[in-house]
């Protein structure tokens, strides 16, 4: 009994001591590409915080012309100035993009296409997690709307609207930030927007599965176009993504020593955006800068194609 109590008392100290080694073990993926990006144009959604911010900063450091596409323009401007100061690259711009509103998405795309002749890197990074049941401006359930429909009316629609520019700028790449949570995801076509039954946690998992299915189907459709597509699991990262869940915020604090920093979380996105010779792996899912396993659901191309068609129908996009 005394031994057990002693162990419980010493456990926090042991975890604290071991934390750097454990964190290193859990975040061993590092983008080693030395690629420089002068003359290249990149768009990163949700880049006013967390992983997106670190991704945008590294792209700017390498000389790219970077667009921070975010809902909070004021916060985005602060981040842009910070990146400009740190990197010396003044070509960091902020543009309004609310992925919960298709009008905002179309306005962003229209403005970008009028402003830029090229687009070489599109990183669909923004998302929401475990928010209470709510709907986007267009009536889609928030997770499936922002992470999929607004990743398939947001990121799906955004990618669709920018696809012509990506093809013209080839070789170019699209990186979709997903999650290990896709393992618990299912695509319930009869309840795609959670109106019949809803779980905040499962809705997030479903949307992350949708991200991977979208990646695979998009990669299939883009074969031979010079546009490569990848989905990534960034790891468990300190970010604002858990703001809607008190439980998750507590867990993040409790295990903070073992959670990746945003800079570490950005490494796999950067690897997929920059690494040389990655084109042959288009459509694959990455974690810690290498191809990783996905669930059977995430490999089901019949579901991927059906989800594509349903998403096009919801958005009024031709199913060609």
Short mmCIF file of C-alpha atoms in Angstrom, two decimals:
data_model
loop_
_atom_site.label_atom_id
_atom_site.label_comp_id
_atom_site.label_asym_id
_atom_site.label_seq_id
_atom_site.Cartn_x
_atom_site.Cartn_y
_atom_site.Cartn_z
CA UNK A 1 0.00 0.00 0.00
CA UNK A 2 2.80 2.40 0.91
CA UNK A 3 4.58 1.47 -2.31
CA UNK A 4 1.50 2.28 -4.39
CA UNK A 5 1.05 5.65 -2.68
CA UNK A 6 4.72 6.43 -3.18
CA UNK A 7 4.43 5.55 -6.85
CA UNK A 8 1.40 7.82 -7.24
CA UNK A 9 3.28 10.67 -5.58
CA UNK A 10 6.35 10.15 -7.74
CA UNK A 11 4.46 9.60 -11.01
CA UNK A 12 3.99 13.31 -11.85
CA UNK A 13 7.70 13.91 -11.26
CA UNK A 14 8.68 10.92 -13.40
CA UNK A 15 6.38 12.08 -16.20
CA UNK A 16 7.84 15.57 -16.02
CA UNK A 17 11.38 14.21 -16.28
CA UNK A 18 10.49 11.85 -19.12
CA UNK A 19 8.33 14.36 -21.00
CA UNK A 20 11.03 15.71 -23.39
CA UNK A 21 11.97 12.18 -24.51
CA UNK A 22 8.33 11.12 -24.89
CA UNK A 23 7.46 14.28 -26.82
CA UNK A 24 10.45 13.72 -29.11
CA UNK A 25 9.31 10.14 -29.72
CA UNK A 26 5.76 11.30 -30.54
CA UNK A 27 6.91 14.07 -32.89
CA UNK A 28 9.78 12.53 -34.84
CA UNK A 29 8.54 13.70 -38.23
CA UNK A 30 10.49 16.71 -39.51
CA UNK A 31 10.30 18.25 -42.97
CA UNK A 32 13.86 17.97 -44.29
CA UNK A 33 13.21 19.55 -47.70
CA UNK A 34 15.56 22.41 -48.54
CA UNK A 35 13.28 23.69 -51.32
CA UNK A 36 13.19 27.46 -51.75
CA UNK A 37 10.04 29.13 -53.05
CA UNK A 38 10.79 32.47 -54.72
CA UNK A 39 8.10 33.17 -57.31
CA UNK A 40 5.77 30.56 -55.82
CA UNK A 41 2.29 31.42 -54.51
CA UNK A 42 0.67 29.66 -51.55
CA UNK A 43 -2.71 29.85 -49.83
CA UNK A 44 -3.09 28.56 -46.27
CA UNK A 45 -6.56 28.53 -44.70
CA UNK A 46 -6.87 29.17 -40.98
CA UNK A 47 -3.33 30.52 -40.89
CA UNK A 48 -4.02 33.15 -38.23
CA UNK A 49 -3.25 30.63 -35.48
CA UNK A 50 -1.73 27.25 -34.61
CA UNK A 51 -0.50 24.85 -37.28
CA UNK A 52 -1.65 27.11 -40.10
CA UNK A 53 0.34 30.03 -38.77
CA UNK A 54 3.52 27.96 -38.49
CA UNK A 55 2.96 26.56 -41.97
CA UNK A 56 2.52 30.04 -43.45
CA UNK A 57 5.61 31.28 -41.60
CA UNK A 58 7.81 28.52 -43.01
CA UNK A 59 6.54 29.05 -46.55
CA UNK A 60 7.26 32.77 -46.22
CA UNK A 61 10.72 31.99 -44.80
CA UNK A 62 11.43 30.09 -48.02
CA UNK A 63 10.43 33.07 -50.15
CA UNK A 64 6.87 32.23 -51.19
CA UNK A 65 4.13 34.77 -51.71
CA UNK A 66 1.74 33.66 -48.96
CA UNK A 67 -1.97 34.32 -48.52
CA UNK A 68 -3.38 33.89 -45.03
CA UNK A 69 -7.04 33.02 -45.64
CA UNK A 70 -9.01 33.37 -42.41
CA UNK A 71 -12.25 34.57 -40.87
CA UNK A 72 -10.65 36.90 -38.31
CA UNK A 73 -8.92 39.43 -40.55
CA UNK A 74 -7.73 41.60 -37.65
CA UNK A 75 -5.96 38.67 -36.01
CA UNK A 76 -4.66 37.63 -39.41
CA UNK A 77 -3.10 41.04 -39.97
CA UNK A 78 -1.24 40.79 -36.67
CA UNK A 79 0.09 37.38 -37.67
CA UNK A 80 1.06 38.62 -41.14
CA UNK A 81 3.09 41.48 -39.66
CA UNK A 82 4.73 39.07 -37.23
CA UNK A 83 5.71 36.75 -40.09
CA UNK A 84 6.95 39.65 -42.21
CA UNK A 85 9.16 40.84 -39.34
CA UNK A 86 10.52 37.37 -38.56
CA UNK A 87 11.20 36.30 -42.14
CA UNK A 88 11.90 39.58 -43.88
CA UNK A 89 9.38 38.54 -46.54
CA UNK A 90 6.87 41.33 -47.09
CA UNK A 91 4.76 39.25 -49.47
CA UNK A 92 2.46 37.91 -46.77
CA UNK A 93 -1.15 38.93 -47.26
CA UNK A 94 -4.42 38.46 -45.40
CA UNK A 95 -7.73 37.84 -47.12
CA UNK A 96 -11.15 37.28 -45.62
CA UNK A 97 -12.37 33.67 -45.83
CA UNK A 98 -15.27 32.34 -43.76
CA UNK A 99 -15.51 28.64 -44.53
CA UNK A 100 -18.95 28.51 -42.97
CA UNK A 101 -20.35 30.74 -45.72
CA UNK A 102 -20.20 29.80 -49.41
CA UNK A 103 -20.64 33.47 -50.40
CA UNK A 104 -17.44 34.29 -48.51
CA UNK A 105 -15.65 31.37 -50.18
CA UNK A 106 -16.71 32.49 -53.65
CA UNK A 107 -15.74 36.09 -52.88
CA UNK A 108 -12.30 34.98 -51.69
CA UNK A 109 -11.73 32.84 -54.79
CA UNK A 110 -12.93 35.59 -57.12
CA UNK A 111 -10.61 38.13 -55.49
CA UNK A 112 -7.64 35.77 -55.48
CA UNK A 113 -8.07 34.78 -59.12
CA UNK A 114 -8.24 38.44 -60.12
CA UNK A 115 -5.14 39.22 -58.10
CA UNK A 116 -2.83 36.30 -58.86
CA UNK A 117 -1.68 34.60 -62.05
CA UNK A 118 -0.48 31.46 -60.29
CA UNK A 119 -1.19 29.13 -57.36
CA UNK A 120 1.37 26.47 -56.52
CA UNK A 121 0.43 25.39 -53.00
CA UNK A 122 -3.04 25.18 -51.43
CA UNK A 123 -3.11 24.03 -47.81
CA UNK A 124 -6.63 23.36 -46.53
CA UNK A 125 -5.79 23.66 -42.86
CA UNK A 126 -8.76 25.36 -41.14
CA UNK A 127 -11.32 23.33 -39.21
CA UNK A 128 -13.53 23.02 -36.13
CA UNK A 129 -13.71 20.34 -33.46
CA UNK A 130 -16.48 19.13 -31.14
CA UNK A 131 -18.62 22.24 -31.39
CA UNK A 132 -22.27 22.13 -30.25
CA UNK A 133 -24.80 21.28 -32.93
CA UNK A 134 -25.08 24.27 -35.21
CA UNK A 135 -25.28 25.07 -38.90
CA UNK A 136 -23.27 27.08 -41.38
CA UNK A 137 -24.72 30.10 -43.18
CA UNK A 138 -25.84 27.71 -45.91
CA UNK A 139 -27.58 25.29 -43.54
CA UNK A 140 -24.94 22.56 -43.32
CA UNK A 141 -24.04 20.94 -39.98
CA UNK A 142 -20.94 22.76 -38.75
CA UNK A 143 -18.39 19.89 -38.73
CA UNK A 144 -19.41 18.38 -42.04
CA UNK A 145 -19.82 21.93 -43.31
CA UNK A 146 -16.52 23.49 -42.27
CA UNK A 147 -14.30 20.40 -42.20
CA UNK A 148 -15.79 18.66 -45.22
CA UNK A 149 -18.57 20.38 -47.09
CA UNK A 150 -16.98 23.66 -46.24
CA UNK A 151 -14.22 21.35 -46.87
CA UNK A 152 -16.74 20.18 -49.31
CA UNK A 153 -18.60 23.47 -49.36
CA UNK A 154 -15.59 25.21 -47.95
CA UNK A 155 -12.44 23.35 -48.67
CA UNK A 156 -14.20 21.30 -51.34
CA UNK A 157 -15.72 24.42 -52.86
CA UNK A 158 -12.53 26.46 -52.39
CA UNK A 159 -10.43 23.77 -54.07
CA UNK A 160 -12.97 23.47 -56.87
CA UNK A 161 -12.87 27.23 -57.52
CA UNK A 162 -9.05 27.36 -57.47
CA UNK A 163 -8.45 24.12 -59.38
CA UNK A 164 -8.06 25.80 -62.76
CA UNK A 165 -5.31 28.03 -61.38
CA UNK A 166 -3.60 25.03 -59.74
CA UNK A 167 -3.60 23.18 -63.07
CA UNK A 168 -2.24 26.21 -64.93
CA UNK A 169 0.55 26.51 -62.33
CA UNK A 170 1.51 22.82 -62.32
CA UNK A 171 3.45 21.24 -60.81
CA UNK A 172 1.32 22.25 -57.84
CA UNK A 173 0.06 20.64 -54.65
CA UNK A 174 -3.01 20.49 -52.42
CA UNK A 175 -2.61 19.47 -48.77
CA UNK A 176 -5.70 18.59 -46.72
CA UNK A 177 -5.29 18.49 -42.95
CA UNK A 178 -7.20 15.51 -41.55
CA UNK A 179 -6.69 13.52 -38.34
CA UNK A 180 -6.12 10.10 -36.80
CA UNK A 181 -9.70 10.59 -35.57
CA UNK A 182 -10.85 9.44 -39.01
CA UNK A 183 -10.49 5.88 -37.66
CA UNK A 184 -13.76 6.34 -35.77
CA UNK A 185 -15.46 8.07 -38.67
CA UNK A 186 -18.28 6.76 -40.85
CA UNK A 187 -20.12 8.38 -43.74
CA UNK A 188 -23.84 8.09 -42.96
CA UNK A 189 -25.42 9.33 -46.16
CA UNK A 190 -28.87 9.17 -44.55
CA UNK A 191 -27.66 11.44 -41.75
CA UNK A 192 -24.86 13.39 -43.42
CA UNK A 193 -25.63 16.61 -41.54
CA UNK A 194 -26.51 15.09 -38.17
CA UNK A 195 -30.19 15.97 -38.24
CA UNK A 196 -31.38 12.49 -37.20
CA UNK A 197 -28.76 11.90 -34.52
CA UNK A 198 -25.75 13.95 -33.47
CA UNK A 199 -22.58 13.52 -31.44
CA UNK A 200 -20.05 16.36 -31.42
CA UNK A 201 -17.11 13.99 -31.05
CA UNK A 202 -18.25 11.58 -33.75
CA UNK A 203 -19.19 14.44 -36.09
CA UNK A 204 -15.56 15.54 -35.98
CA UNK A 205 -14.40 11.99 -36.75
CA UNK A 206 -16.84 11.70 -39.66
CA UNK A 207 -15.61 14.99 -41.12
CA UNK A 208 -11.97 13.90 -40.86
CA UNK A 209 -12.80 10.68 -42.71
CA UNK A 210 -14.49 12.82 -45.35
CA UNK A 211 -11.24 14.81 -45.71
CA UNK A 212 -9.32 11.66 -46.63
CA UNK A 213 -11.99 10.36 -49.00
CA UNK A 214 -12.04 13.75 -50.73
CA UNK A 215 -8.26 13.64 -51.09
CA UNK A 216 -8.30 10.20 -52.68
CA UNK A 217 -11.07 11.00 -55.13
CA UNK A 218 -9.55 14.35 -56.05
CA UNK A 219 -6.16 12.69 -56.63
CA UNK A 220 -7.83 10.11 -58.88
CA UNK A 221 -9.52 12.82 -60.92
CA UNK A 222 -6.30 14.82 -61.24
CA UNK A 223 -4.05 12.02 -62.49
CA UNK A 224 -1.78 13.37 -65.20
CA UNK A 225 -2.69 17.00 -64.51
CA UNK A 226 0.47 17.91 -62.59
CA UNK A 227 -1.55 18.65 -59.44
CA UNK A 228 -0.75 16.35 -56.49
CA UNK A 229 -3.01 15.92 -53.48
CA UNK A 230 -2.23 14.68 -49.96
CA UNK A 231 -4.03 14.35 -46.64
CA UNK A 232 -2.14 14.61 -43.35
CA UNK A 233 -2.48 13.80 -39.67
CA UNK A 234 -0.53 16.57 -37.90
CA UNK A 235 -0.49 14.77 -34.54
CA UNK A 236 -1.95 15.91 -31.25
CA UNK A 237 -1.11 19.60 -31.18
CA UNK A 238 -1.51 22.57 -28.85
CA UNK A 239 -4.08 24.67 -30.70
CA UNK A 240 -7.41 26.47 -30.40
CA UNK A 241 -9.18 23.51 -32.00
CA UNK A 242 -10.39 22.17 -28.63
CA UNK A 243 -12.00 25.44 -27.53
CA UNK A 244 -15.53 23.97 -27.77
CA UNK A 245 -14.81 21.06 -25.40
CA UNK A 246 -14.12 21.57 -21.68
CA UNK A 247 -13.10 17.91 -21.38
CA UNK A 248 -10.60 18.17 -24.23
CA UNK A 249 -9.15 21.40 -22.84
CA UNK A 250 -8.57 19.64 -19.52
CA UNK A 251 -6.96 16.66 -21.25
CA UNK A 252 -4.71 18.98 -23.27
CA UNK A 253 -3.53 20.67 -20.04
CA UNK A 254 -3.08 17.35 -18.22
CA UNK A 255 -0.94 15.87 -20.98
CA UNK A 256 0.60 19.11 -22.21
CA UNK A 257 4.14 17.73 -21.89
CA UNK A 258 3.37 15.09 -24.52
CA UNK A 259 1.52 17.26 -27.05
CA UNK A 260 3.22 18.69 -30.11
CA UNK A 261 3.85 22.37 -30.52
CA UNK A 262 2.20 24.03 -33.54
CA UNK A 263 5.62 24.17 -35.20
CA UNK A 264 6.00 20.40 -34.81
CA UNK A 265 2.42 19.89 -35.95
CA UNK A 266 3.09 21.81 -39.17
CA UNK A 267 5.94 19.53 -40.28
CA UNK A 268 3.87 16.96 -42.16
CA UNK A 269 1.90 19.62 -44.03
CA UNK A 270 5.20 21.22 -45.02
CA UNK A 271 6.65 17.88 -46.06
CA UNK A 272 3.71 17.21 -48.37
CA UNK A 273 3.88 20.74 -49.78
CA UNK A 274 7.64 20.80 -50.34
CA UNK A 275 9.34 17.41 -50.46
CA UNK A 276 10.91 16.53 -53.78
CA UNK A 277 9.67 13.48 -55.71
CA UNK A 278 6.43 13.12 -53.78
CA UNK A 279 4.20 13.29 -56.85
CA UNK A 280 4.00 9.49 -57.22
CA UNK A 281 2.38 9.34 -53.77
CA UNK A 282 -0.53 11.64 -54.65
CA UNK A 283 -3.70 10.58 -52.87
CA UNK A 284 -1.89 9.10 -49.88
CA UNK A 285 -2.30 9.95 -46.21
CA UNK A 286 0.76 11.12 -44.24
CA UNK A 287 1.75 11.27 -40.58
CA UNK A 288 5.15 12.29 -39.20
CA UNK A 289 6.28 13.04 -42.75
CA UNK A 290 5.69 9.56 -44.12
CA UNK A 291 2.85 7.61 -45.66
CA UNK A 292 0.68 6.00 -43.03
CA UNK A 293 -2.18 3.51 -42.79
CA UNK A 294 -5.81 4.59 -43.02
CA UNK A 295 -9.01 2.78 -42.09
CA UNK A 296 -10.90 0.49 -44.48
CA UNK A 297 -13.59 3.17 -44.76
CA UNK A 298 -10.96 5.70 -45.84
CA UNK A 299 -9.81 3.32 -48.61
CA UNK A 300 -13.30 2.71 -49.96
CA UNK A 301 -13.37 4.42 -53.36
CA UNK A 302 -17.05 3.63 -53.87
CA UNK A 303 -17.88 5.74 -50.81
CA UNK A 304 -15.39 8.40 -51.95
CA UNK A 305 -17.07 8.74 -55.33
CA UNK A 306 -20.56 8.80 -53.83
CA UNK A 307 -19.50 11.42 -51.29
CA UNK A 308 -18.06 13.51 -54.12
CA UNK A 309 -21.34 13.33 -56.05
CA UNK A 310 -23.46 14.14 -52.97
CA UNK A 311 -21.21 17.10 -52.15
CA UNK A 312 -21.42 18.42 -55.71
CA UNK A 313 -25.19 18.09 -55.57
CA UNK A 314 -25.40 20.00 -52.28
CA UNK A 315 -23.23 22.76 -53.69
CA UNK A 316 -24.71 22.90 -57.14
CA UNK A 317 -21.42 21.90 -58.76
CA UNK A 318 -21.48 19.87 -62.02
CA UNK A 319 -20.57 16.20 -61.39
CA UNK A 320 -18.20 15.88 -64.34
#
